[in-house]
PDB file of C-alpha atoms in Angstrom:
ATOM      1  CA  MET A   1       6.844  10.224  -5.658  1.00  0.00           C
ATOM      2  CA  ASP A   2      10.111   8.872  -3.318  1.00  0.00           C
ATOM      3  CA  VAL A   3      12.071  11.745  -1.402  1.00  0.00           C
ATOM      4  CA  SER A   4      15.370  10.121  -0.116  1.00  0.00           C
ATOM      5  CA  THR A   5      18.709  11.263   0.914  1.00  0.00           C
ATOM      6  CA  THR A   6      22.365   9.815   1.574  1.00  0.00           C
ATOM      7  CA  LEU A   7      22.732  12.606   4.336  1.00  0.00           C
ATOM      8  CA  ALA A   8      22.531  12.143   8.195  1.00  0.00           C
ATOM      9  CA  ARG A   9      18.902  13.868   8.007  1.00  0.00           C
ATOM     10  CA  LEU A  10      16.621  15.129   5.397  1.00  0.00           C
ATOM     11  CA  PRO A  11      17.327  18.492   4.951  1.00  0.00           C
ATOM     12  CA  LEU A  12      13.737  19.797   4.029  1.00  0.00           C
ATOM     13  CA  PRO A  13      10.569  17.733   5.436  1.00  0.00           C
ATOM     14  CA  LYS A  14       9.135  14.900   2.789  1.00  0.00           C
ATOM     15  CA  SER A  15       5.844  17.225   2.874  1.00  0.00           C
ATOM     16  CA  ARG A  16       7.167  20.129   1.836  1.00  0.00           C
ATOM     17  CA  VAL A  17       9.388  18.569  -1.160  1.00  0.00           C
ATOM     18  CA  ARG A  18       6.080  16.774  -2.384  1.00  0.00           C
ATOM     19  CA  ALA A  19       4.222  19.902  -2.323  1.00  0.00           C
ATOM     20  CA  LEU A  20       6.587  22.029  -4.533  1.00  0.00           C
ATOM     21  CA  VAL A  21       7.219  18.776  -6.899  1.00  0.00           C
ATOM     22  CA  THR A  22       3.072  18.756  -7.143  1.00  0.00           C
ATOM     23  CA  ARG A  23       2.639  22.050  -7.404  1.00  0.00           C
ATOM     24  CA  ALA A  24       5.250  22.615 -10.168  1.00  0.00           C
ATOM     25  CA  LEU A  25       3.908  19.679 -12.208  1.00  0.00           C
ATOM     26  CA  GLU A  26       0.188  21.330 -11.960  1.00  0.00           C
ATOM     27  CA  LEU A  27       1.104  24.679 -13.215  1.00  0.00           C
ATOM     28  CA  GLU A  28       2.899  22.748 -16.336  1.00  0.00           C
ATOM     29  CA  ARG A  29      -0.453  20.313 -16.335  1.00  0.00           C
ATOM     30  CA  ILE A  30       1.451  17.221 -15.477  1.00  0.00           C
ATOM     31  CA  ARG A  31      -1.061  15.216 -13.781  1.00  0.00           C
ATOM     32  CA  ASN A  32       0.697  11.713 -14.188  1.00  0.00           C
ATOM     33  CA  ALA A  33       4.444  11.767 -12.784  1.00  0.00           C
ATOM     34  CA  LEU A  34       7.152   9.523 -11.195  1.00  0.00           C
ATOM     35  CA  VAL A  35       9.567  11.583  -9.431  1.00  0.00           C
ATOM     36  CA  SER A  36      12.261  10.758  -7.137  1.00  0.00           C
ATOM     37  CA  VAL A  37      14.189  13.511  -5.190  1.00  0.00           C
ATOM     38  CA  THR A  38      17.591  12.690  -3.476  1.00  0.00           C
ATOM     39  CA  PHE A  39      19.424  15.108  -1.399  1.00  0.00           C
ATOM     40  CA  LEU A  40      23.178  14.151  -1.778  1.00  0.00           C
ATOM     41  CA  GLY A  41      26.439  15.315  -0.042  1.00  0.00           C
ATOM     42  CA  PRO A  42      29.142  16.685  -2.394  1.00  0.00           C
ATOM     43  CA  ARG A  43      31.221  13.765  -3.144  1.00  0.00           C
ATOM     44  CA  ALA A  44      28.394  11.937  -4.626  1.00  0.00           C
ATOM     45  CA  MET A  45      27.222  14.964  -6.520  1.00  0.00           C
ATOM     46  CA  ALA A  46      30.546  15.455  -7.812  1.00  0.00           C
ATOM     47  CA  ASN A  47      30.437  11.993  -9.136  1.00  0.00           C
ATOM     48  CA  LEU A  48      27.159  12.345 -10.611  1.00  0.00           C
ATOM     49  CA  ASN A  49      28.132  15.778 -12.369  1.00  0.00           C
ATOM     50  CA  SER A  50      31.619  14.218 -13.550  1.00  0.00           C
ATOM     51  CA  SER A  51      30.116  10.892 -15.084  1.00  0.00           C
ATOM     52  CA  TYR A  52      26.740  12.537 -16.555  1.00  0.00           C
ATOM     53  CA  LEU A  53      27.811  15.936 -17.219  1.00  0.00           C
ATOM     54  CA  GLY A  54      31.322  16.144 -17.714  1.00  0.00           C
ATOM     55  CA  GLN A  55      31.832  18.877 -15.067  1.00  0.00           C
ATOM     56  CA  ARG A  56      34.142  19.059 -12.390  1.00  0.00           C
ATOM     57  CA  GLY A  57      33.113  19.193  -8.490  1.00  0.00           C
ATOM     58  CA  PRO A  58      29.411  19.332  -7.076  1.00  0.00           C
ATOM     59  CA  THR A  59      26.789  21.378  -8.467  1.00  0.00           C
ATOM     60  CA  ASP A  60      23.277  22.461  -7.043  1.00  0.00           C
ATOM     61  CA  VAL A  61      20.816  20.570  -8.618  1.00  0.00           C
ATOM     62  CA  ILE A  62      21.124  17.694 -11.491  1.00  0.00           C
ATOM     63  CA  THR A  63      18.088  16.355 -13.128  1.00  0.00           C
ATOM     64  CA  PHE A  64      17.438  13.371 -15.320  1.00  0.00           C
ATOM     65  CA  SER A  65      14.459  12.808 -17.199  1.00  0.00           C
ATOM     66  CA  PHE A  66      13.518   9.663 -19.326  1.00  0.00           C
ATOM     67  CA  ASP A  67      11.346  10.277 -22.463  1.00  0.00           C
ATOM     68  CA  ARG A  68       7.722   9.784 -22.985  1.00  0.00           C
ATOM     69  CA  GLU A  69       6.605   7.583 -26.417  1.00  0.00           C
ATOM     70  CA  SER A  70       3.355   9.362 -25.757  1.00  0.00           C
ATOM     71  CA  PRO A  71       1.548  11.896 -23.622  1.00  0.00           C
ATOM     72  CA  GLN A  72      -0.461   9.592 -22.004  1.00  0.00           C
ATOM     73  CA  LEU A  73       2.471   8.198 -20.469  1.00  0.00           C
ATOM     74  CA  PRO A  74       3.639   9.670 -16.899  1.00  0.00           C
ATOM     75  CA  VAL A  75       6.588  11.924 -16.801  1.00  0.00           C
ATOM     76  CA  VAL A  76       9.581  10.085 -15.309  1.00  0.00           C
ATOM     77  CA  GLY A  77      12.471  11.319 -13.658  1.00  0.00           C
ATOM     78  CA  ASP A  78      15.216  11.829 -10.642  1.00  0.00           C
ATOM     79  CA  ILE A  79      16.219  14.952  -9.109  1.00  0.00           C
ATOM     80  CA  TYR A  80      19.576  15.104  -7.108  1.00  0.00           C
ATOM     81  CA  VAL A  81      20.027  18.136  -4.844  1.00  0.00           C
ATOM     82  CA  CYS A  82      23.458  18.866  -3.426  1.00  0.00           C
ATOM     83  CA  SER A  83      22.721  20.061   0.650  1.00  0.00           C
ATOM     84  CA  SER A  84      25.888  21.701   0.860  1.00  0.00           C
ATOM     85  CA  VAL A  85      26.477  23.698  -2.350  1.00  0.00           C
ATOM     86  CA  ALA A  86      22.765  24.982  -1.548  1.00  0.00           C
ATOM     87  CA  ALA A  87      23.935  25.985   2.029  1.00  0.00           C
ATOM     88  CA  ALA A  88      26.726  27.858   0.096  1.00  0.00           C
ATOM     89  CA  ASN A  89      24.514  29.475  -2.381  1.00  0.00           C
ATOM     90  CA  ALA A  90      21.945  30.456   0.458  1.00  0.00           C
ATOM     91  CA  LYS A  91      24.937  32.332   2.442  1.00  0.00           C
ATOM     92  CA  ARG A  92      26.052  34.023  -0.946  1.00  0.00           C
ATOM     93  CA  LEU A  93      22.486  35.016  -1.675  1.00  0.00           C
ATOM     94  CA  ARG A  94      21.952  35.981   2.143  1.00  0.00           C
ATOM     95  CA  ILE A  95      18.661  33.760   2.115  1.00  0.00           C
ATOM     96  CA  SER A  96      17.578  30.677   4.385  1.00  0.00           C
ATOM     97  CA  LEU A  97      18.768  27.249   3.297  1.00  0.00           C
ATOM     98  CA  ARG A  98      15.240  26.162   3.543  1.00  0.00           C
ATOM     99  CA  GLU A  99      14.327  28.905   0.697  1.00  0.00           C
ATOM    100  CA  GLU A 100      17.387  27.741  -1.484  1.00  0.00           C
ATOM    101  CA  LEU A 101      16.499  24.007  -1.124  1.00  0.00           C
ATOM    102  CA  SER A 102      13.079  24.764  -1.890  1.00  0.00           C
ATOM    103  CA  ARG A 103      14.048  26.771  -5.188  1.00  0.00           C
ATOM    104  CA  LEU A 104      16.574  23.950  -6.134  1.00  0.00           C
ATOM    105  CA  VAL A 105      13.592  21.340  -5.988  1.00  0.00           C
ATOM    106  CA  VAL A 106      11.303  23.538  -8.147  1.00  0.00           C
ATOM    107  CA  HIS A 107      14.004  23.930 -10.667  1.00  0.00           C
ATOM    108  CA  GLY A 108      14.972  20.310 -10.891  1.00  0.00           C
ATOM    109  CA  THR A 109      11.028  19.839 -11.324  1.00  0.00           C
ATOM    110  CA  LEU A 110      10.479  22.121 -14.105  1.00  0.00           C
ATOM    111  CA  HIS A 111      13.410  20.723 -15.985  1.00  0.00           C
ATOM    112  CA  LEU A 112      11.636  17.329 -15.448  1.00  0.00           C
ATOM    113  CA  ALA A 113       8.541  19.179 -16.999  1.00  0.00           C
ATOM    114  CA  GLY A 114      10.621  20.115 -20.134  1.00  0.00           C
ATOM    115  CA  LEU A 115      11.491  23.575 -19.294  1.00  0.00           C
ATOM    116  CA  ASP A 116      14.917  24.860 -19.529  1.00  0.00           C
ATOM    117  CA  HIS A 117      16.742  27.964 -19.596  1.00  0.00           C
ATOM    118  CA  PRO A 118      19.868  29.695 -20.758  1.00  0.00           C
ATOM    119  CA  ASP A 119      23.445  29.342 -19.424  1.00  0.00           C
ATOM    120  CA  ASP A 120      24.302  32.767 -19.863  1.00  0.00           C
ATOM    121  CA  ASP A 121      23.725  35.923 -17.956  1.00  0.00           C
ATOM    122  CA  THR A 122      19.924  35.900 -19.107  1.00  0.00           C
ATOM    123  CA  ARG A 123      19.071  32.934 -17.045  1.00  0.00           C
ATOM    124  CA  THR A 124      17.663  34.618 -14.055  1.00  0.00           C
ATOM    125  CA  SER A 125      15.224  36.509 -16.652  1.00  0.00           C
ATOM    126  CA  SER A 126      14.062  33.712 -18.291  1.00  0.00           C
ATOM    127  CA  PRO A 127      10.147  32.171 -18.610  1.00  0.00           C
ATOM    128  CA  MET A 128      11.504  29.211 -16.598  1.00  0.00           C
ATOM    129  CA  TRP A 129      13.400  31.286 -13.910  1.00  0.00           C
ATOM    130  CA  ARG A 130      10.574  33.583 -13.539  1.00  0.00           C
ATOM    131  CA  LYS A 131       7.975  30.469 -13.105  1.00  0.00           C
ATOM    132  CA  GLN A 132      10.365  28.857 -10.782  1.00  0.00           C
ATOM    133  CA  GLU A 133      10.506  32.330  -8.469  1.00  0.00           C
ATOM    134  CA  ARG A 134       6.619  32.430  -8.622  1.00  0.00           C
ATOM    135  CA  ILE A 135       6.493  28.956  -7.366  1.00  0.00           C
ATOM    136  CA  VAL A 136       8.761  29.457  -4.319  1.00  0.00           C
ATOM    137  CA  ASP A 137       7.510  32.710  -3.545  1.00  0.00           C
ATOM    138  CA  ARG A 138       3.842  31.535  -3.411  1.00  0.00           C
ATOM    139  CA  ASP A 139       5.316  28.125  -1.195  1.00  0.00           C
ATOM    140  CA  ARG A 140       6.967  30.620   1.286  1.00  0.00           C
TER     141      ARG A 140
END
């Protein structure tokens, strides 16, 4: 697993990022994975969001996964987290930045594992969201 940043400093300790990714993958019974987590600024995230998702502006997390030809092959993918969007989310939700960044790392990892959620108001009651919250709550 690789953890990197384009920012002046890493917003979460690498050990915490690794622990969150590992825990989410273990819960999905994934033991073989190659995962990269990168923390970006808003400009870089906006570029990714526009280029790959056709959306304007930065978003909080984007996950890219590569298809496995067989279950024996590792899960491979990249997770990109925008720290400034996370900071705005944390402020709006009245939670710590550390908690919001942790949530986004877990969220991206669960997408990498193949889970998904609706994009409407039922998103936060979906099975994926509930699993994400259990992992974040456990790791506080």
